[in-house]
Coordinates of C-alpha atoms and ligand atoms in Angstrom, one line a residue:
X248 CA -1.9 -7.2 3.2
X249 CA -3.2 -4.2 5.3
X250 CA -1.3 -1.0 4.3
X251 CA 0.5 0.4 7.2
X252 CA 1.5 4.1 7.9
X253 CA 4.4 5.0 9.4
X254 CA 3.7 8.1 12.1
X255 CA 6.6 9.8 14.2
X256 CA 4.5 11.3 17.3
X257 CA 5.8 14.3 18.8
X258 CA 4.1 14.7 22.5
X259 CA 6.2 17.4 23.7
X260 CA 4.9 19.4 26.6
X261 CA 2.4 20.6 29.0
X262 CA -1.2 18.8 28.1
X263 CA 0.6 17.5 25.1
X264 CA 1.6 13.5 26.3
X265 CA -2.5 13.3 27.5
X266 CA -3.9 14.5 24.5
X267 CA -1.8 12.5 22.0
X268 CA -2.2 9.2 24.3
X269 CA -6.0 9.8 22.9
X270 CA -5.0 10.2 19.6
X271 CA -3.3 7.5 19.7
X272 CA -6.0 5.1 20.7
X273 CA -8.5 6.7 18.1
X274 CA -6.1 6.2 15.5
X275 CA -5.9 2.3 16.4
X276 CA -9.2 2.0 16.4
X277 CA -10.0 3.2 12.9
X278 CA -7.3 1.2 11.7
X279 CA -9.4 -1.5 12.8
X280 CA -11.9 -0.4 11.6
X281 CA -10.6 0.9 8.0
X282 CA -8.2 -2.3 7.5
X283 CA -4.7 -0.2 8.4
X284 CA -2.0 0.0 10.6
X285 CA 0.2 2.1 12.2
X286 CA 3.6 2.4 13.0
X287 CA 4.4 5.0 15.5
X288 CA 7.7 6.5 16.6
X289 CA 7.9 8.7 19.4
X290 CA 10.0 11.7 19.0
X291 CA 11.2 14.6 21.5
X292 CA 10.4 18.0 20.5
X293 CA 10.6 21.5 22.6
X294 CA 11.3 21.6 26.3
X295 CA 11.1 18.0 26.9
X296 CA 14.1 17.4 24.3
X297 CA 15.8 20.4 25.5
X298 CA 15.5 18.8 29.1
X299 CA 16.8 15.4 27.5
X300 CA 19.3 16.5 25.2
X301 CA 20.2 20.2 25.6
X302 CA 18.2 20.4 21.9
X303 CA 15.2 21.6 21.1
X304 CA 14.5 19.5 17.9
X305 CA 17.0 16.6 18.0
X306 CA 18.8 15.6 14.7
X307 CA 16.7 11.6 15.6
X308 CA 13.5 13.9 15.7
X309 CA 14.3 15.1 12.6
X310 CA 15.4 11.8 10.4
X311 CA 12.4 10.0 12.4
X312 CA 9.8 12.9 10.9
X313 CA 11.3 12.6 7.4
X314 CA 11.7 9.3 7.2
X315 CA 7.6 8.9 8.2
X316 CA 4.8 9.2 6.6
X317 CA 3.3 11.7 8.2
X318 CA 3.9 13.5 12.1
X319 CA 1.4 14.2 14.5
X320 CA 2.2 17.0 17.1
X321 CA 0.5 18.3 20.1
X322 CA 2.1 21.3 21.7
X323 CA 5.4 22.6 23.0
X324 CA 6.1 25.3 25.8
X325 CA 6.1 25.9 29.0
X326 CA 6.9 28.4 32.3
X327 CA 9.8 26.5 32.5
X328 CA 11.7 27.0 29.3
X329 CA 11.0 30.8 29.2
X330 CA 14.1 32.0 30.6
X331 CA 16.3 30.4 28.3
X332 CA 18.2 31.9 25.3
X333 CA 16.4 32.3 21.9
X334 CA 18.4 29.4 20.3
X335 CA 17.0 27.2 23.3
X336 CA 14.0 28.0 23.2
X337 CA 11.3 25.4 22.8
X338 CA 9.6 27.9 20.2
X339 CA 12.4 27.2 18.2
X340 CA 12.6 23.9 17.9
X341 CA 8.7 24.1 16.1
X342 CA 10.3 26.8 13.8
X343 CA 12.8 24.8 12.5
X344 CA 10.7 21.6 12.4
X345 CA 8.7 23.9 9.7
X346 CA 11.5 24.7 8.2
X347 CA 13.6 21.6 7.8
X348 CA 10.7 20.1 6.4
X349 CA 9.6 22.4 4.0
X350 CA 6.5 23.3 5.6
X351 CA 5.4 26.3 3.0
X352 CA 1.2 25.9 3.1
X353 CA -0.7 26.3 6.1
X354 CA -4.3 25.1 6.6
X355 CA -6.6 25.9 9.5
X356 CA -10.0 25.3 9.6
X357 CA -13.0 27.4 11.5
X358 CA -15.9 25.6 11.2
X359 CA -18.8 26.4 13.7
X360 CA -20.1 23.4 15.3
X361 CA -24.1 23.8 16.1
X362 CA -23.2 22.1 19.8
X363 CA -20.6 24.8 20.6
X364 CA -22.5 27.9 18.5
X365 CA -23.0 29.5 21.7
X366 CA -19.2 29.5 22.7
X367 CA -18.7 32.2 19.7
X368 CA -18.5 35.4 21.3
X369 CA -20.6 36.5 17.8
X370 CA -24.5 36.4 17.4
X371 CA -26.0 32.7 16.4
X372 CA -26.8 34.4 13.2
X373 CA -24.0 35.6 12.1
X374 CA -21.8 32.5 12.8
X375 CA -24.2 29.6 12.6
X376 CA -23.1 27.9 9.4
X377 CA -19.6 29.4 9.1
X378 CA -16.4 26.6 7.6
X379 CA -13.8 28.4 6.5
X380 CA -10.3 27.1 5.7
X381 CA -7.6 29.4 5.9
X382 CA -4.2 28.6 3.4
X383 CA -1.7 30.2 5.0
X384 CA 1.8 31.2 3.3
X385 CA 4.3 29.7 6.0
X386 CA 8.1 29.8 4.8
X387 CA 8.1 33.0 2.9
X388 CA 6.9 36.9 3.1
X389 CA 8.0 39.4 5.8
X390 CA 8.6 36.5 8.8
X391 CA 11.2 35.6 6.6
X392 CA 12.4 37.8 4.0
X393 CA 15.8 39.9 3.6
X394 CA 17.2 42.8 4.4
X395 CA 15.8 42.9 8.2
X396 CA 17.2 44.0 11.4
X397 CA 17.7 47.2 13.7
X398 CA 20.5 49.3 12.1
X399 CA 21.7 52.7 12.9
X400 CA 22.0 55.2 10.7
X401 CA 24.5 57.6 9.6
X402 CA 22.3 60.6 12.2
X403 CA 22.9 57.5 14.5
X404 CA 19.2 56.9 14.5
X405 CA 17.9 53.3 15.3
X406 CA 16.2 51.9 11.8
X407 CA 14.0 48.6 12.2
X408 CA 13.6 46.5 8.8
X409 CA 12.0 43.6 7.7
X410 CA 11.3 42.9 4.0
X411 CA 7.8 41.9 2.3
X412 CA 9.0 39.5 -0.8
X413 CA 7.7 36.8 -3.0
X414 CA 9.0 35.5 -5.9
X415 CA 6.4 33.7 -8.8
X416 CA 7.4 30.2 -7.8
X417 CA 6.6 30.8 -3.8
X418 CA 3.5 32.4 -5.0
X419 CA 2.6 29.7 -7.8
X420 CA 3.1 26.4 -5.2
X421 CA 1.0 28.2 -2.4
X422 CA -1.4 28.8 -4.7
X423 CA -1.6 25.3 -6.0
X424 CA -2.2 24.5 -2.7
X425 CA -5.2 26.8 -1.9
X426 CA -6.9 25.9 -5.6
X427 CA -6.8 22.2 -4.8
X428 CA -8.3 22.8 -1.6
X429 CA -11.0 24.6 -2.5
X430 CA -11.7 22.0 -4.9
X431 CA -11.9 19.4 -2.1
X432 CA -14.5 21.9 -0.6
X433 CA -17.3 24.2 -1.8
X434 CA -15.2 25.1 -5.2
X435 CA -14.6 28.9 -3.8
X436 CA -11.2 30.6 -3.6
X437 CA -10.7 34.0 -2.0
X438 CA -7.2 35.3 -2.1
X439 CA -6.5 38.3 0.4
X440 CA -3.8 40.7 -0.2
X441 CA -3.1 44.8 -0.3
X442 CA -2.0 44.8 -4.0
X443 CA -3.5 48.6 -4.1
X444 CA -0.6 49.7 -1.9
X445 CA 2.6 47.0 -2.1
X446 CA 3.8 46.0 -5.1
X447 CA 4.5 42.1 -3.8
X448 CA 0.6 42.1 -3.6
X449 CA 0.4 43.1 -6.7
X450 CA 2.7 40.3 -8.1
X451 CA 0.4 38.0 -5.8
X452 CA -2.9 38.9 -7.3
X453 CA -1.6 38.8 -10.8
X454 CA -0.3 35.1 -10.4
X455 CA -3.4 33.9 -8.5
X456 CA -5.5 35.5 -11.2
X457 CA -3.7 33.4 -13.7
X458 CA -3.5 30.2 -12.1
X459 CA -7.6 30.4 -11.8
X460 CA -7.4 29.4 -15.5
X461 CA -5.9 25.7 -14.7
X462 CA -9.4 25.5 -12.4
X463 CA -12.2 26.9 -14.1
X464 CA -14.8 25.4 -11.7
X465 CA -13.3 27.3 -8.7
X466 CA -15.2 30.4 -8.3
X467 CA -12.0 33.1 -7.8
X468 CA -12.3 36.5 -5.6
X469 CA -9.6 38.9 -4.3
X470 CA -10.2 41.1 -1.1
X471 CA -8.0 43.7 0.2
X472 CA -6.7 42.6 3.7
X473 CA -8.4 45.2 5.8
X474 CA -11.9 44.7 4.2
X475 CA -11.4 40.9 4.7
X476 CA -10.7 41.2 8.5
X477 CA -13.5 43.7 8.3
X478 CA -16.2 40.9 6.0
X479 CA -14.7 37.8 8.7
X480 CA -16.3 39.2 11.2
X481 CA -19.2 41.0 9.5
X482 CA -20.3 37.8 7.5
X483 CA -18.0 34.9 7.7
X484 CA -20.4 32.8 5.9
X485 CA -19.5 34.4 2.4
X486 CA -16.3 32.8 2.7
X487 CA -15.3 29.0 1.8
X488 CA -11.3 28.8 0.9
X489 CA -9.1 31.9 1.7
X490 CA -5.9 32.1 0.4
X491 CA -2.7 34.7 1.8
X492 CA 0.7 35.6 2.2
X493 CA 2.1 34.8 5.7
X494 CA 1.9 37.9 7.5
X495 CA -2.1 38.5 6.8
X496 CA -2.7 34.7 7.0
X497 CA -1.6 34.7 10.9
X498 CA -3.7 37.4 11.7
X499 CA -7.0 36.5 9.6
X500 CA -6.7 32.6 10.7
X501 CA -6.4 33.5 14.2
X502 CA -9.7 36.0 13.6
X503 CA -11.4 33.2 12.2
X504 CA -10.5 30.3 14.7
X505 CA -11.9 32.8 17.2
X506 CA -15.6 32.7 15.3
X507 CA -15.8 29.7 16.6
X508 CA -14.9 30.5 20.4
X509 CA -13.1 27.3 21.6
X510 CA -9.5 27.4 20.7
X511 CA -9.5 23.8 22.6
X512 CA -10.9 22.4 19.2
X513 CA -9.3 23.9 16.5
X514 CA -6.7 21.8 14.3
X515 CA -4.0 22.7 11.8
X516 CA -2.1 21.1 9.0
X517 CA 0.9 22.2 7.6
X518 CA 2.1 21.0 4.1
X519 CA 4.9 20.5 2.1
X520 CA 5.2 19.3 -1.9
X521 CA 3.1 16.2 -2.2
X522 CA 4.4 12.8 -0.7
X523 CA 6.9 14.5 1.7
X524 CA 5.0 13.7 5.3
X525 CA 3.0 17.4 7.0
X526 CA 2.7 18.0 10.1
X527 CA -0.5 18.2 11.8
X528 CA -1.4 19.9 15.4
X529 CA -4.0 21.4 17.4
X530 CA -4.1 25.4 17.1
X531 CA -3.6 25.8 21.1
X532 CA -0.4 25.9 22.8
X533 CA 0.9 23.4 25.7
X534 CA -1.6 24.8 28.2
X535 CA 0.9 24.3 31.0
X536 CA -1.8 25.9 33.3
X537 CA -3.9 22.6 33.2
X538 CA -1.1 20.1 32.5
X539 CA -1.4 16.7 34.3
X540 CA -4.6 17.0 35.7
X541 CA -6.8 15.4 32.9
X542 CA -8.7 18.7 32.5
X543 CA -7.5 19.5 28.5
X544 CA -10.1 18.8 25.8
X545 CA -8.4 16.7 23.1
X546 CA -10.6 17.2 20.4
X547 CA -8.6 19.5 18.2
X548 CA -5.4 17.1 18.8
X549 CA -8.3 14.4 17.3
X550 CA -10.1 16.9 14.6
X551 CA -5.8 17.1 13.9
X552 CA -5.4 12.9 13.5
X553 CA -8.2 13.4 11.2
X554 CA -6.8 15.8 9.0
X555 CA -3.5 13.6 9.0
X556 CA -5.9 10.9 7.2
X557 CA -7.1 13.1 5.1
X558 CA -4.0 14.9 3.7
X559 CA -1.1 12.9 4.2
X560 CA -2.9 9.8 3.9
X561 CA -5.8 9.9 1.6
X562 CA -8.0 8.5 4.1
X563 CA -11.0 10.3 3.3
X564 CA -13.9 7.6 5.1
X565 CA -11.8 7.0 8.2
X566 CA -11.7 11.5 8.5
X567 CA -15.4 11.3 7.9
X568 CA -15.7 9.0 11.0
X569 CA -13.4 11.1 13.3
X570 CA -15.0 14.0 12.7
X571 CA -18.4 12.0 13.2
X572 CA -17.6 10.6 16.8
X573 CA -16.3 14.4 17.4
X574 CA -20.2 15.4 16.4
X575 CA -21.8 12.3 18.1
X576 CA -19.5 12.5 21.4
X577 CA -21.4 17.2 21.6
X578 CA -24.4 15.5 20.8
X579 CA -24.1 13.2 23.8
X580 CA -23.5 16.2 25.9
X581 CA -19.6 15.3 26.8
X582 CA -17.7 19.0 27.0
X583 CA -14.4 19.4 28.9
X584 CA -14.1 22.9 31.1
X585 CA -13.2 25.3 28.1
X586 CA -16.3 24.2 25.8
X587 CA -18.6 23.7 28.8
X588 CA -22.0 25.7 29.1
X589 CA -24.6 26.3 31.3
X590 CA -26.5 22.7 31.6
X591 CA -23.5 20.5 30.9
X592 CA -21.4 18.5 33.0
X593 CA -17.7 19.2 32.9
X594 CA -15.7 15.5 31.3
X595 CA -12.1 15.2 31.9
X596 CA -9.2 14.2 29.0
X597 CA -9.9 10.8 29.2
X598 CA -13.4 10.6 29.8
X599 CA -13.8 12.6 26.5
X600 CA -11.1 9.9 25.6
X601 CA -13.5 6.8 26.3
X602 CA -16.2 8.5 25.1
X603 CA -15.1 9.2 21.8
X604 CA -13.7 5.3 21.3
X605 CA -17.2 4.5 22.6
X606 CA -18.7 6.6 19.3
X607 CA -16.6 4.7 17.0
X608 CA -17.8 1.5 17.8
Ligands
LIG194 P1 -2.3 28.0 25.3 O1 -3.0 27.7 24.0 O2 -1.4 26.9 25.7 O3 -3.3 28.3 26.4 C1 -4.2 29.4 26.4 C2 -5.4 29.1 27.3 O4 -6.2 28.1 26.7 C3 -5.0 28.5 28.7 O5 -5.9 28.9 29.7 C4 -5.2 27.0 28.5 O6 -5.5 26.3 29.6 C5 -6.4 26.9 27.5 N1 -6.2 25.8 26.6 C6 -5.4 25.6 25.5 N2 -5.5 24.4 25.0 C7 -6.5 23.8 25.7 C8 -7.1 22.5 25.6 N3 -6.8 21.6 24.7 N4 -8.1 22.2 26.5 C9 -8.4 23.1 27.4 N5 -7.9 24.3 27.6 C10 -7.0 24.6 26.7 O7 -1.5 29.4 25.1 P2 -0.4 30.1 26.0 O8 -0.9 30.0 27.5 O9 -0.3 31.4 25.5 O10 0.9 29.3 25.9 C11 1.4 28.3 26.7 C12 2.6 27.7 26.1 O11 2.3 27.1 24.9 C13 3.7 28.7 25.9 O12 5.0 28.2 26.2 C14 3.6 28.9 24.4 O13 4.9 29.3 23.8 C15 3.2 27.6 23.9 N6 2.5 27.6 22.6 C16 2.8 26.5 21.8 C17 2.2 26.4 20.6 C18 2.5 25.2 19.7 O14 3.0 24.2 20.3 N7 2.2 25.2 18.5 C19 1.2 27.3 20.2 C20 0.9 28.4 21.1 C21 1.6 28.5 22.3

């Protein structure tokens, strides 16, 4: 019998319901063509499920995501949440998605398509060529770590803390992650820390240093954090997997998404211990400035689906042919308005849609 997946979709808002009704319908069609099936729940997440339930991620959101497979998102936000409280925030309700389900390792990948080279705001030679996959450190680090607050002290001075920490095991898992990935790719790990002036860098650099003996073919560097936003941009090409803590990871991945100039193509994924179900998205927000008028490019929600197979569903060949329609679909000339250039025609969400079902046959 055909193995079937079980998928909780999370539409949420803005251009989100338009892109993942694409997904959806590339994802049927290489069942069909890979011999699998899907089961997909639906699931409310952000403004929409604050709008239906007062909640931004409802306790059925959350048993429907861990009791899947995997979960495919597409954004959440919008004008119309913004007033509200913190605690109701959309925002929040993808926070503690992450962190109900364990979400520790982040992976985004920046790879330069030849069709979109000239959307880069870089020269053709410096970017041409670049794919780099940033591993992002997601639960731990300063976002999260104790003491932090605004205090007064005893002058009656305000005092603002947050706290840099890792312990070995945080360190040792991320790692994991990153070495594993780098074998999947071009076998060369850089991890990026500031272990010459904090000592949790230093802890960092000693524990990725001796985890490189469990992967001898994995060709190990470590870069400072300022000379690795400095090399990014200078020559991204030198780098295949980069590995960092959570603070420098959400800086550097959103310097290296920009390389490549289109933030309407960029996926993510983000991971927890193998066999619990990741969560994979598009980079972009809920674009509420184009929403519901067919104008968003749903690539990166696709390039997402594909990393879903990949991942979560060791998939591998039916990836490969996502991201091939993705390349055949440029080739054919189809761009939406924020990958367009001078001599295309602009395509809307669904045209890209049909044309990308077209590609796989
Ligand atoms: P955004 O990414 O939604 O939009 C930035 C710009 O890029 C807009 O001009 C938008 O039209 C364009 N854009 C984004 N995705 C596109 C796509 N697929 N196709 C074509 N154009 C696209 O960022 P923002 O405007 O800062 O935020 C809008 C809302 O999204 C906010 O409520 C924010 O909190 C939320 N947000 C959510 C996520 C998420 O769900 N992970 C991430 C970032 C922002």
């Amino acid at each position: 019998m055909a193995q079937n997946y079980r998928i909780t979709l999370l539409p949420g808002d803005g251009i989100g319901p338009e892109i993942m009704a694409i997904a959806v319908q590339v994802l049927k069609r290489i069942g069909e063509k890979f011999d699998f099936t899907f089961t997909f729940t639906e699931a409310l997440i952000g403004g929409s499920a604050i709008d239906a339930t007062g909640d931004p991620f409802p306790a059925e959101t959350l048993e429907a995501c861990k009791t899947s497979d995997s979960i495919l998102l597409a954004a959440i936000g919008g004008y119309k949440w913004d007033s509200l409280p913190r605690h109701q925030r959309p925002e929040t309700g993808l926070l503690a998605l992450r962190s109900s389900l364990n979400l520790f390792a982040n992976l985004r990948p920046a790879t330069i398509l030849p069709q979109l080279i000239d959307a880069s705001t870089l020269k053709r030679e410096v970017v041409e060529g670049v794919d780099i996959m940033v591993v992002r450190e997601l639960t731990g680090g300063l976002y999260f770590g104790e003491p932090r607050g605004i205090f007064t002290t005893e002058s009656g001075e305000k005092r603002g803390v947050n706290t840099m920490t890792y312990t070995e095991s945080e360190i040792n898992r991320i790692g994991k992650v990153a070495f594993e990935t780098a074998m999947k790719r071009r076998k060369k790990l850089c991890s990026v820390d500031k272990s010459n002036v904090l000592e949790v860098s230093q802890l960092w650099r000693d524990k990725i240093t001796e985890m490189s003996a469990d992967y001898p073919e994995v060709e190990l560097s470590h870069l400072y954090v300022d000379n690795a936003a400095m090399q990014l941009v200078r020559s991204p090409r030198q780098f295949d997997t980069i590995v960092t803590s959570n603070l420098f990871g959400d800086i550097l991945s959103d310097a290296a998404a920009m390389l490549t100039g289109s933030i309407g193509m960029l996926p993510s994924a983000s991971l927890s211990h193998p066999g619990q179900p990741g969560v994979y998205e598009p980079v972009h927000g809920s674009a509420p400035d184009i929403a519901g008028q067919d104008k968003a490019n749903p690539l990166a929600q696709i390039l997402s689906a594909a990393m879903m197979l990949r991942y979560d569903l060791n998939q591998a060949a039916a990836a490969d042919a996502i991201e091939a329609a993705v390349i055949a679909v440029l080739d054919q000339g189809y761009r939406t308005g924020d990958i367009v250039s001078a001599g295309f025609e602009v395509v809307g969400c669904k045209a890209m849609g049909d044309a990308l079902l077209k590609a796989l046959g």
